[in-house]
Short mmCIF file of C-alpha atoms and ligand atoms in Angstrom, two decimals:
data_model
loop_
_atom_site.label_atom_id
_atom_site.label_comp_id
_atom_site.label_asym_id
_atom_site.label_seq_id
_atom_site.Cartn_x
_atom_site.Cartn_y
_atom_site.Cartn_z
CA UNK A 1 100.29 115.97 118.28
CA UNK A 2 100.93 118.99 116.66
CA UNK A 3 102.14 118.11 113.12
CA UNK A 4 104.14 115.39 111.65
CA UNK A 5 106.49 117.88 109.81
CA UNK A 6 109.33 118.24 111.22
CA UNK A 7 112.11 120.49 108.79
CA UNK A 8 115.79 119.46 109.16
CA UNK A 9 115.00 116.36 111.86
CA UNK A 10 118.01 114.38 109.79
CA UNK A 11 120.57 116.70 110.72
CA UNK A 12 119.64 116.51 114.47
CA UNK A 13 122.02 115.33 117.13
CA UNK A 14 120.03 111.89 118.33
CA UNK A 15 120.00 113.80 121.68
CA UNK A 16 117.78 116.71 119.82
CA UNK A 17 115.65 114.48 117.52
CA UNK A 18 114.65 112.44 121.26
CA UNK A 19 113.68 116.35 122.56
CA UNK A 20 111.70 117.06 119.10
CA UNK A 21 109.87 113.89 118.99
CA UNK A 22 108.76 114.39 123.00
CA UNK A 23 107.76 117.93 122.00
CA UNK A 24 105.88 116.90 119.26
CA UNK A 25 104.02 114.19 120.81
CA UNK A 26 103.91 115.79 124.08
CA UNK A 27 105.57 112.50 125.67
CA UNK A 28 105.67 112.58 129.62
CA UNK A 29 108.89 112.31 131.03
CA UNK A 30 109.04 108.60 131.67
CA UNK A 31 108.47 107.95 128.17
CA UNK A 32 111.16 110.45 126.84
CA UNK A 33 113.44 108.81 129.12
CA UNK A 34 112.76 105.40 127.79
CA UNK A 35 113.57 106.47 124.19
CA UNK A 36 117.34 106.70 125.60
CA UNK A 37 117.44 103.53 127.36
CA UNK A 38 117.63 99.63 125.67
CA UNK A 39 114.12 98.89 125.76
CA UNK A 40 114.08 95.77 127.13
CA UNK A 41 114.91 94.33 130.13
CA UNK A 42 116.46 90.79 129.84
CA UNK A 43 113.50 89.92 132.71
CA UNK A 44 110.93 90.58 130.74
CA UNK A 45 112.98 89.20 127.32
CA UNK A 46 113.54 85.75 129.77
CA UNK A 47 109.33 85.42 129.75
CA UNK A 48 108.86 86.15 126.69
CA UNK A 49 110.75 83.66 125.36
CA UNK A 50 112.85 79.94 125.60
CA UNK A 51 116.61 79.95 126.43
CA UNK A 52 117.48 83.88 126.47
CA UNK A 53 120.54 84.69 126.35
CA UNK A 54 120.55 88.34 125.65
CA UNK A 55 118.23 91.30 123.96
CA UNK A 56 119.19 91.91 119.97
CA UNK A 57 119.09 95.67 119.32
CA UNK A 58 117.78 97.45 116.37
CA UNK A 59 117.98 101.09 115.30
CA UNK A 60 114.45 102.33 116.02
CA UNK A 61 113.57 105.61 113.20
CA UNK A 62 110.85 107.77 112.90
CA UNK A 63 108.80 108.40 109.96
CA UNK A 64 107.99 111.56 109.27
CA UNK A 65 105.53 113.80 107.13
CA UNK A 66 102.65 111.15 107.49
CA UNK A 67 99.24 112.57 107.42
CA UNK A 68 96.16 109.77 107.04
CA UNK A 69 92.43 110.57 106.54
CA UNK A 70 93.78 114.65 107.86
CA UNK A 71 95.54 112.91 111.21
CA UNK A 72 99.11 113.34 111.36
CA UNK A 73 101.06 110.87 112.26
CA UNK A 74 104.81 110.39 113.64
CA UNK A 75 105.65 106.65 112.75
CA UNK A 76 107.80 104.75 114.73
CA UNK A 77 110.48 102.06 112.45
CA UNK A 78 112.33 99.64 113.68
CA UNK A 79 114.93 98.23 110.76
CA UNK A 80 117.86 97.34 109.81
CA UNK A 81 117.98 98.21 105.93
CA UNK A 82 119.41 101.81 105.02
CA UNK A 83 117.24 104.50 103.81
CA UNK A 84 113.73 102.75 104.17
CA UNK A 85 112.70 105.25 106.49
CA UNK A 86 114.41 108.14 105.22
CA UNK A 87 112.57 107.51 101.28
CA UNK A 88 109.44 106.36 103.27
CA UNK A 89 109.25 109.86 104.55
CA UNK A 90 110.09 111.92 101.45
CA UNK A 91 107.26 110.11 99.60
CA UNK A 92 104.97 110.76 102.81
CA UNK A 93 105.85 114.39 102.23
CA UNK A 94 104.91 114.35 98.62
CA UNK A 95 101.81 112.95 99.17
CA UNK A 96 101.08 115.09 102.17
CA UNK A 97 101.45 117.97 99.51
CA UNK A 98 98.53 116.72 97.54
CA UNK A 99 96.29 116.06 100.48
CA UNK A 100 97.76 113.00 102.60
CA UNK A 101 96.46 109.23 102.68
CA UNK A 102 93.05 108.49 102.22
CA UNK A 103 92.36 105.13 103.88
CA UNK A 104 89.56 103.07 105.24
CA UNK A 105 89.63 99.73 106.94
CA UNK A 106 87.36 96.33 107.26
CA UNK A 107 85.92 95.26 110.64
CA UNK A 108 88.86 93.37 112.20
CA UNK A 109 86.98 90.04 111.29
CA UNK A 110 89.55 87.44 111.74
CA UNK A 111 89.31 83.86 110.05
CA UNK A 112 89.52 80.59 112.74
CA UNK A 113 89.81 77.44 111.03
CA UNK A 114 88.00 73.85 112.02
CA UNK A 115 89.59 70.95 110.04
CA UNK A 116 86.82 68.02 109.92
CA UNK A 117 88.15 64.83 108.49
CA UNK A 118 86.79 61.71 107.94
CA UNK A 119 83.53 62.70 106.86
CA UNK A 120 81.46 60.29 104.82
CA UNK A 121 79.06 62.56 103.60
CA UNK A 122 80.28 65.92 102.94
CA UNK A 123 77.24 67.53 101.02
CA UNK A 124 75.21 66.31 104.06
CA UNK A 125 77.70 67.55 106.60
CA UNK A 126 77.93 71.32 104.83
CA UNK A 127 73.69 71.33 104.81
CA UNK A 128 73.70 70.15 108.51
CA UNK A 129 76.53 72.83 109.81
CA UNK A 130 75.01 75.59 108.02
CA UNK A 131 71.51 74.56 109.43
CA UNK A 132 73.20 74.99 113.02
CA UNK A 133 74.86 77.99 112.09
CA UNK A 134 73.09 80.10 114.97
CA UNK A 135 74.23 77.59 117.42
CA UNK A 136 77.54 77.49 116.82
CA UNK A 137 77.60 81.60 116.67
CA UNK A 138 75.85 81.47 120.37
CA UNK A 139 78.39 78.47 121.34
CA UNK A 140 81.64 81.05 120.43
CA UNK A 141 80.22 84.39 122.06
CA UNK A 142 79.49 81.90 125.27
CA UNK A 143 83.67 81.11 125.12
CA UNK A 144 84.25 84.18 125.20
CA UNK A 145 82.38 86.92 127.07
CA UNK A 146 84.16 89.40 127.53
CA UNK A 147 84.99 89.92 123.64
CA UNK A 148 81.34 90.45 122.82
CA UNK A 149 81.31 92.74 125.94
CA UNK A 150 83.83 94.53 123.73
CA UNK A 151 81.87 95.08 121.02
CA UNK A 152 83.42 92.00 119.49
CA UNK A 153 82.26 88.39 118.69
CA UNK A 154 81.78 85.74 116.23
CA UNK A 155 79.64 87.02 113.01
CA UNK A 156 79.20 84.39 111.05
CA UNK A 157 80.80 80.48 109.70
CA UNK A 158 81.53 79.58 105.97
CA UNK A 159 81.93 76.09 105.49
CA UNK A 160 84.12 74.75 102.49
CA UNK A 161 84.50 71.14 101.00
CA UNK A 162 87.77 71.07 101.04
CA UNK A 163 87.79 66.88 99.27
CA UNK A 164 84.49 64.83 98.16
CA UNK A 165 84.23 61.45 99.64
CA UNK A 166 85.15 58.79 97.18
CA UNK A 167 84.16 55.19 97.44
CA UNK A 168 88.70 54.46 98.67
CA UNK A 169 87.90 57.13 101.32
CA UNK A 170 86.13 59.68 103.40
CA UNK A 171 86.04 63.75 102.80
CA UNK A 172 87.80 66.83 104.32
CA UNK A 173 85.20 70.12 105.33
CA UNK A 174 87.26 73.02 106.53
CA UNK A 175 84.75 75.66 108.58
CA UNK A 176 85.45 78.96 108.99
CA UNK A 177 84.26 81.42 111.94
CA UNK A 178 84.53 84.71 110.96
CA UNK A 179 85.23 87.01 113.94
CA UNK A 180 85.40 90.01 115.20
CA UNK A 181 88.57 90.80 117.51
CA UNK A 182 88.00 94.21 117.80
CA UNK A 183 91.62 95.90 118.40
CA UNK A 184 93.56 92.33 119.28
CA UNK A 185 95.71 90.58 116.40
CA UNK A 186 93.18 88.13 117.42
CA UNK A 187 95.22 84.77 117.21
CA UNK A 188 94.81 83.53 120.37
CA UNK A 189 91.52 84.70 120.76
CA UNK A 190 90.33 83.01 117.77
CA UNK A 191 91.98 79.84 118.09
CA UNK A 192 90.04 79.74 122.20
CA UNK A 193 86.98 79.30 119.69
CA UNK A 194 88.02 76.89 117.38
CA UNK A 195 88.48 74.81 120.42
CA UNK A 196 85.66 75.34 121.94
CA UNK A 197 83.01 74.79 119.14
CA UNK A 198 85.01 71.71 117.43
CA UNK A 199 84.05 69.02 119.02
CA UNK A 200 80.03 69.87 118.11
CA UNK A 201 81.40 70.61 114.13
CA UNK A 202 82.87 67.47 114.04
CA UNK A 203 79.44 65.44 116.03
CA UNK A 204 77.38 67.37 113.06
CA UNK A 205 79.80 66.29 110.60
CA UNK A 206 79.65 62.99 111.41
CA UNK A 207 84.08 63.38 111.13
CA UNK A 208 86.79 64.08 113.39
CA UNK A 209 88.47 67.20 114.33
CA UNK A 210 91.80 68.06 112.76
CA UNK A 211 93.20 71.64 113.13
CA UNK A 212 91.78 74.20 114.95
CA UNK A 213 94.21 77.16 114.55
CA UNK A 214 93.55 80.86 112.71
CA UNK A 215 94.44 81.38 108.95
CA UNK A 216 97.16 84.16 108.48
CA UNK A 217 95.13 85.14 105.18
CA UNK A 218 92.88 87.83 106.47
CA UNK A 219 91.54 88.83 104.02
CA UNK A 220 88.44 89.81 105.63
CA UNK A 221 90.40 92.54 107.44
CA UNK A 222 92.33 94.53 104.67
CA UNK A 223 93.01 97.97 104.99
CA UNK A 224 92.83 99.78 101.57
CA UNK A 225 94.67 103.62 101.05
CA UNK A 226 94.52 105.71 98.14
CA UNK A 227 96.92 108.25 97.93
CA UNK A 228 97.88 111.15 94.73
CA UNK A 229 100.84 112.96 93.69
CA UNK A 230 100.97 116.15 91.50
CA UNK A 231 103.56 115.94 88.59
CA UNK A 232 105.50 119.21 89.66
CA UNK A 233 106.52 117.05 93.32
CA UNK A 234 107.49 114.08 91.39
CA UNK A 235 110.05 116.02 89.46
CA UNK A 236 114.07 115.41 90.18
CA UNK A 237 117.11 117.33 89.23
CA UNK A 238 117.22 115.68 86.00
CA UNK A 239 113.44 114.66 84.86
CA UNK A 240 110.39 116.30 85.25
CA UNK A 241 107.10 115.08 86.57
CA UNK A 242 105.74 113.29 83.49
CA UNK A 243 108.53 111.00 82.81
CA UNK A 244 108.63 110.03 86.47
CA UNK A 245 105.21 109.18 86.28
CA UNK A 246 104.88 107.71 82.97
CA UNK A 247 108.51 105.29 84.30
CA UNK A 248 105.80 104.61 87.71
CA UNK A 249 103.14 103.77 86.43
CA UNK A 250 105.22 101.23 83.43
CA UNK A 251 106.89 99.94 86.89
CA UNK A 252 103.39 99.16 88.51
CA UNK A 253 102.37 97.34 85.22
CA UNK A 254 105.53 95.42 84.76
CA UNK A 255 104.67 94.09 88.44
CA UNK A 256 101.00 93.33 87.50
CA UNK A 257 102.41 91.14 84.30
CA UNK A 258 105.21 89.22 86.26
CA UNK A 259 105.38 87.65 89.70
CA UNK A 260 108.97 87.56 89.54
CA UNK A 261 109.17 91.80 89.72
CA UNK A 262 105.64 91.62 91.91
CA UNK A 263 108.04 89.63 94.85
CA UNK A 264 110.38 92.74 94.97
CA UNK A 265 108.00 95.35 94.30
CA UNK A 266 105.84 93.88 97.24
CA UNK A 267 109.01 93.44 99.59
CA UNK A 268 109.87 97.00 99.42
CA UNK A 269 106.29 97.76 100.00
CA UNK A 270 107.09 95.12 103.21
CA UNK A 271 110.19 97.00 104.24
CA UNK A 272 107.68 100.26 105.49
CA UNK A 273 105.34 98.11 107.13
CA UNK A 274 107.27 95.62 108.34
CA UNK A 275 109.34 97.89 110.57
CA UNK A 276 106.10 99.61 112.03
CA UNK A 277 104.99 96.49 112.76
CA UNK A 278 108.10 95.59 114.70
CA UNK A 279 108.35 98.76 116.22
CA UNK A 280 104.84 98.55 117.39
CA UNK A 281 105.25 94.43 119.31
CA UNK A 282 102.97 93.30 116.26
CA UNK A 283 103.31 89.59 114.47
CA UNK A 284 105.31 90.45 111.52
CA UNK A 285 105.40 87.05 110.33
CA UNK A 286 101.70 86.64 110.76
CA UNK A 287 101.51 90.37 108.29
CA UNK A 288 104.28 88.93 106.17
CA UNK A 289 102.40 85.74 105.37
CA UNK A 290 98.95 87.59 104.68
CA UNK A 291 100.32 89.68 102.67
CA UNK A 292 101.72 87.28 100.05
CA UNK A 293 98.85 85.05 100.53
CA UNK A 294 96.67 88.29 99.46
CA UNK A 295 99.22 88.71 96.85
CA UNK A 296 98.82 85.78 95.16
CA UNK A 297 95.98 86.52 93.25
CA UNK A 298 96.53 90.11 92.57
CA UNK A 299 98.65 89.79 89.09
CA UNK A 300 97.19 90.91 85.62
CA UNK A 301 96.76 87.16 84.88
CA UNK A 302 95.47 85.90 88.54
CA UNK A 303 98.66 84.72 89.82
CA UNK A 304 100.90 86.15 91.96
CA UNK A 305 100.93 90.45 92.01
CA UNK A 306 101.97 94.03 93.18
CA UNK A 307 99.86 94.50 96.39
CA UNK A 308 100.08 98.29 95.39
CA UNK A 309 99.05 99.86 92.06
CA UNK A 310 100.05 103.25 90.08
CA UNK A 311 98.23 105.08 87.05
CA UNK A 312 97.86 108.55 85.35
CA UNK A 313 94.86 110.24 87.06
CA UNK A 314 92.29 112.14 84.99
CA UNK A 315 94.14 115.60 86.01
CA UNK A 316 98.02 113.83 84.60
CA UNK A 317 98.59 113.49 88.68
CA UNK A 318 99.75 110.28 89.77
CA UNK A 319 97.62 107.82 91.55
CA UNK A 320 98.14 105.19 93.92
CA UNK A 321 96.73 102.37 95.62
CA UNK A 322 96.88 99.91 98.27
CA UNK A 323 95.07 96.85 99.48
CA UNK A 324 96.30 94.59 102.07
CA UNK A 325 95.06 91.93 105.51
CA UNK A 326 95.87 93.70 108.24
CA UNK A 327 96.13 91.31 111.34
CA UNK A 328 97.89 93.77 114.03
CA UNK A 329 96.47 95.15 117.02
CA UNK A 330 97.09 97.72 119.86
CA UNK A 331 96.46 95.33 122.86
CA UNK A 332 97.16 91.55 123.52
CA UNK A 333 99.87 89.56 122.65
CA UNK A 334 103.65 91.22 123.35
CA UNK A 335 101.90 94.42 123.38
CA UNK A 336 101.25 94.55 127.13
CA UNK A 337 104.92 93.45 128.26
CA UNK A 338 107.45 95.25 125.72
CA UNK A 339 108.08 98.54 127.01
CA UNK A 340 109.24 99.55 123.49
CA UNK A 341 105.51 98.34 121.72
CA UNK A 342 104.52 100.30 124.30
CA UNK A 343 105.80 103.32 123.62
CA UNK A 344 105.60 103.05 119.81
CA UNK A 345 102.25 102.41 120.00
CA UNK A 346 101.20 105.76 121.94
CA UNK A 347 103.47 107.70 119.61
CA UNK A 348 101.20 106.72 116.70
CA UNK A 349 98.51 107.83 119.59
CA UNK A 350 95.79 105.79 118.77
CA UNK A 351 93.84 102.52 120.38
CA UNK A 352 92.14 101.49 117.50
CA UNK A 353 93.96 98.60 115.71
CA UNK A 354 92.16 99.76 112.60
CA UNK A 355 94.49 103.04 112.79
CA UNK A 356 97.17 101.22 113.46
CA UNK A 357 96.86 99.21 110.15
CA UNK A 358 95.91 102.32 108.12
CA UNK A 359 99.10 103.81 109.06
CA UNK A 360 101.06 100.90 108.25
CA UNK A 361 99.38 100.33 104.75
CA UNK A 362 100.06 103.97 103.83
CA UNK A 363 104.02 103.55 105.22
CA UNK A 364 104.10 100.85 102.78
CA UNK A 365 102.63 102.64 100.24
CA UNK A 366 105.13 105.75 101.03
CA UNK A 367 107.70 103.18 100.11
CA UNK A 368 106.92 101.68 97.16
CA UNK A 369 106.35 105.29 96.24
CA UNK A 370 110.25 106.33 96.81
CA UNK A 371 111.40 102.99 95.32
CA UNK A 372 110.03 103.17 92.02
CA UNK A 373 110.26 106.95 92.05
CA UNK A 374 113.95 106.17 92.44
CA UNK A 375 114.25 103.68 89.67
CA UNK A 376 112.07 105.40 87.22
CA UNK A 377 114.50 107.94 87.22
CA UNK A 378 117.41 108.38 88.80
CA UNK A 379 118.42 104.53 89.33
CA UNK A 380 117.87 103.05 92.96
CA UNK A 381 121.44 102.33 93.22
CA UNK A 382 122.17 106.15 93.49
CA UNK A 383 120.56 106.39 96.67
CA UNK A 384 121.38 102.89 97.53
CA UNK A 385 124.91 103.43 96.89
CA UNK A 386 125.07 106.25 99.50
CA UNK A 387 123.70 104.65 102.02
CA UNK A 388 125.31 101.80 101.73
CA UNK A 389 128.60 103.36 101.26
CA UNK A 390 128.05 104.22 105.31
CA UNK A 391 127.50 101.01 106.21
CA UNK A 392 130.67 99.63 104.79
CA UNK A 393 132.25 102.58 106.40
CA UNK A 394 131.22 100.72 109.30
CA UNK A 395 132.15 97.67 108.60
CA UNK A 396 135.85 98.37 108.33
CA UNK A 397 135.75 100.04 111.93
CA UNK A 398 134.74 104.03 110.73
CA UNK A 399 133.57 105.99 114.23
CA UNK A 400 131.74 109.14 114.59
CA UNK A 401 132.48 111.98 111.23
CA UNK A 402 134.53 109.32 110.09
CA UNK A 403 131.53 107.64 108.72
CA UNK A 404 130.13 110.09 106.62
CA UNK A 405 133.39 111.47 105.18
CA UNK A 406 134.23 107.76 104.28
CA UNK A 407 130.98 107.42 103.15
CA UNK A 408 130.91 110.26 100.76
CA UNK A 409 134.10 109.69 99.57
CA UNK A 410 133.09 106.09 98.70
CA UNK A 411 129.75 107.70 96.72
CA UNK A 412 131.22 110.16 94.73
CA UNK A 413 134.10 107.49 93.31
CA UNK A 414 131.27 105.01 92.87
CA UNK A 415 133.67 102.32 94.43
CA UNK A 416 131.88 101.38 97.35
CA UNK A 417 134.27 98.47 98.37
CA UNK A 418 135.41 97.22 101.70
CA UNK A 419 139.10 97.53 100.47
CA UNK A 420 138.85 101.54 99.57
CA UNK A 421 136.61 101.86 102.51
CA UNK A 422 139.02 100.80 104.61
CA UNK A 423 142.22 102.56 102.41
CA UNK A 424 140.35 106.11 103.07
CA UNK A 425 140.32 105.16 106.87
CA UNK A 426 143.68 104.83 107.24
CA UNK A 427 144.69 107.60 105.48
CA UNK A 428 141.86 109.81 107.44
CA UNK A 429 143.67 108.11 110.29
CA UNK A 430 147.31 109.03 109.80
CA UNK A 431 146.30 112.35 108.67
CA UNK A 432 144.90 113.03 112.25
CA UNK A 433 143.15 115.96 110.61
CA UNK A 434 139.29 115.68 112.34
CA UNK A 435 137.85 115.52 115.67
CA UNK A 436 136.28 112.17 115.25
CA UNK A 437 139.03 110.12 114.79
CA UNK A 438 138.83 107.18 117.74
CA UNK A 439 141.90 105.17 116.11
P1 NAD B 501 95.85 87.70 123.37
O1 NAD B 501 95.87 86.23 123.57
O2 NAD B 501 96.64 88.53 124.31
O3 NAD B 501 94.32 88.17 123.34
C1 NAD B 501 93.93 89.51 123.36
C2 NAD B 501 93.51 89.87 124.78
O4 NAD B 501 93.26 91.26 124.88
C3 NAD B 501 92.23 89.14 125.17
O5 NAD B 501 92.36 88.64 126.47
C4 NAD B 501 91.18 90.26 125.18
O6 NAD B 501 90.16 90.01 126.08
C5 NAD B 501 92.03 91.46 125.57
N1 NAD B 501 91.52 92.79 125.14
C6 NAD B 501 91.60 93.91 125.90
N2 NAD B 501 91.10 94.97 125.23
C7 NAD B 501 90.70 94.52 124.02
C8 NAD B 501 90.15 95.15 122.87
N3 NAD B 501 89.87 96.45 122.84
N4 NAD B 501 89.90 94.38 121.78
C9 NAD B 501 90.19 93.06 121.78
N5 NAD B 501 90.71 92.41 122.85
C10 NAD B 501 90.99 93.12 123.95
O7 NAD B 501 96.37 88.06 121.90
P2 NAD B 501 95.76 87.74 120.50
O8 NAD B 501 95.61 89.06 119.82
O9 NAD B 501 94.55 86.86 120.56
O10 NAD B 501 96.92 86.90 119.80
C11 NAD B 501 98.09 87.55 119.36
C12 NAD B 501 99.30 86.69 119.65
O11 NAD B 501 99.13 85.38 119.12
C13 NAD B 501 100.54 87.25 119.02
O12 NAD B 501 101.57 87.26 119.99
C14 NAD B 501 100.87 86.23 117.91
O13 NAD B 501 102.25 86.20 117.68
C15 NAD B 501 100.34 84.95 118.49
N6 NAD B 501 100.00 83.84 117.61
C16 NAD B 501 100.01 83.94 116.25
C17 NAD B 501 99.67 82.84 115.45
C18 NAD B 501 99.64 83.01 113.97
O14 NAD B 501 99.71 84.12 113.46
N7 NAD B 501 99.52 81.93 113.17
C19 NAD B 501 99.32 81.64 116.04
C20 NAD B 501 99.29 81.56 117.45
C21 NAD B 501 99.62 82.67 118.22
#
């Protein structure tokens, strides 16, 4: 890939953005071709689910300006929310101006969980488990080959009393196998061990086996990206680079002290890396739910917090960071049938799941980025306003230029109702004065 930049991409035709992007990422022909076709087949839709009746469509964006650890990076989005990947990618271009995304990545160690109930002695039952730790490693690599032929296998167990014994009833252990799923999400794979190696937990235990099922809080595989902005990019028409800052970095803090700004602040980080993870076939409710789990101890108090930080850097730059589970991969799952994964996943041209997630954590960074950028100066509605001006342009049945005329129109009164929305139509439409009208 030559280089994620691409000037003036917005004001393409969709037609010439399609020829850009192959350019860019030097897609073959049969991938070009797919970018203009629905990208799934209700075939493959029927086996991938119960009762199809139909494929859902959503617009599918690219991220642009993205450059990680010196890579650059063309990021497919699939979402339905205005602007998140427009202001995704003029905060990747800011950042890109003071050297791009730093970001590293855990071993994709994934957490499988063995419920063991009934256990009489649980002090007993962690000392015996633990004794037979090696065993049960050997027993999971045994299940499955072809993972530690990978590179991949089980690393280690952590068992947890979950509930003492008392003299009314019997304990709960929990045990944890830690392993490594290489570039899978890892949910199946992980929950073929907890199957296979419950039976003997529960024997040394002395208790039965309950669950046996992965936890969605992976926080043993969190992707962490750093990321700086000089003052003179953070600068708008109408405040310059310090106030922006200083307005950031009281934003991040206000998120630290109170979960109920942390929940918003984190879903906006969520709207960047949610749609990449979409785009890409990946479990977005399995990322959703690790990332508030993660979140939950992140606030200034130990509740609830901002999964993504802001202060003043030693130079008066602006500095951010990220830290987030990252349970996504680049093989397995829906990966291998969805012709759209597919092709998302070799525009971000990489195999290695670990890429994958430092891309995604630093599209969510980008985000938060433009979000409180907007707020701490201009006002997010601004933006907001305009680009939701064109979607109530479509509502009331706006086609082709009629859409953005309607849509500035609405913007610049400030009245972005239905009602005016549609008044401007008709008037656009009895005036007869522009090539788009479809009325
Ligand atoms: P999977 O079952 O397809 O397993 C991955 C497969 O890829 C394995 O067969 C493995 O051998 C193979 N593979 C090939 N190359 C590999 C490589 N380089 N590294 C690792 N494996 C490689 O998929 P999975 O990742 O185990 O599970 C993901 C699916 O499980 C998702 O569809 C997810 O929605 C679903 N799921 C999620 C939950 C949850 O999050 N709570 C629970 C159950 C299932």
């Amino acid at each position: 890939m030559t280089s994620s930049r691409i000037p003036g991409f917005y004001k393409l035709s969709i037609d010439e953005r399609r020829k850009q992007l192959a350019e860019h990422l030097g897609l073959d022909a049969a991938a070009a071709k797919l970018l203009a076709e629905p990208m799934l087949d209700e075939e493959t839709a029927n086996h991938m689910v119960e009762n199809v009746v139909g494929v859902y469509g959503l617009p599918l964006g690219i991220g642009l300006n993205f450059q990680v650890n010196g890579k650059d990076y063309l990021v497919p989005m699939c979402v339905e929310e205005p602007s998140v990947v427009a202001a995704a990618s003029n905060a990747a271009k800011m950042i890109r101006a003071s050297g791009g995304f730093t970001a590293e990545a855990d071993d994709p160690i994934m957490i499988s969980q063995i419920q063991l109930c009934d256990v009489r002695d649980t002090v007993h039952a962690k000392k015996r488990i633990e004794a037979h730790a090696s065993e049960i490693i050997v027993a999971c690599d045994q299940a499955y080959p072809s993972l530690v032929k990978r590179g991949g296998g089980t690393r280690g167990i952590e068992v947890r009393i979950l509930e003492e014994e008392s003299t009314h009833r019997p304990g709960m252990l929990v045990v944890h196998l830690h392993v490594d799923v290489r570039d899978a999400m890892g949910a199946n794979l992980v929950n073929t061990l907890a199957e296979a190696v419950a039976d003997r937990l529960a024997e040394l235990a002395d208790g039965t086996v309950g669950l046996r099922i992965l936890s969605n809080l992976a926080d043993r595989r969190c992707v962490r990206v750093k990321a700086r902005i000089a003052l003179a990019d953070l600068a708008t028409d109408r405040h310059d680079g310090e106030k922006v800052r200083d307005g950031i970095v009281s934003a991040s803090r206000f998120a630290e002290l109170d979960p109920y700004r942390a929940a918003t602040h984190n879903k906006g980080i969520m709207n960047g890396i949610d749609a990449v993870v979409l785009a890409t076939g990946n479990d977005w409710r399995g990322v959703e739910a690790g990332a508030h789990a993660f979140a939950s101890t992140k606030g200034a108090h130990g509740g609830y917090g901002p999964l993504c930080t802001w202060r003043v850097a030693k130079d008066g730059a602006l500095e951010g960071k990220i830290e987030l589970p990252m349970a996504v991969g680049t093989v397995g799952g829906t990966l291998k049938v969805h012709p759209g994964a597919r092709l998302a996943l070799k525009m971000i041209g990489t195999e290695r799941a670990s890429d994958l997630g430092m891309v995604m954590a630093s599209v969510g960074m980008a985000s938060n980025l433009a979000a409180l950028r907007a707020m701490a100066s201009d006002g997010i509605q601004r933006g907001h306003m305009s680009m939701h001006a064109r979607t109530v342009a479509l509502g009331v049945g706006a086609t082709g230029e009629q859409v953005d005329l309607i849509a500035a129109e609405l913007a610049e009164s400030g009245d972005v109702r239905a009602e005016r929305a549609l008044a401007i139509l008709q008037r656009l439409r009895a005036s007869g004065g522009f090539s788009g009208i479809q009325a």
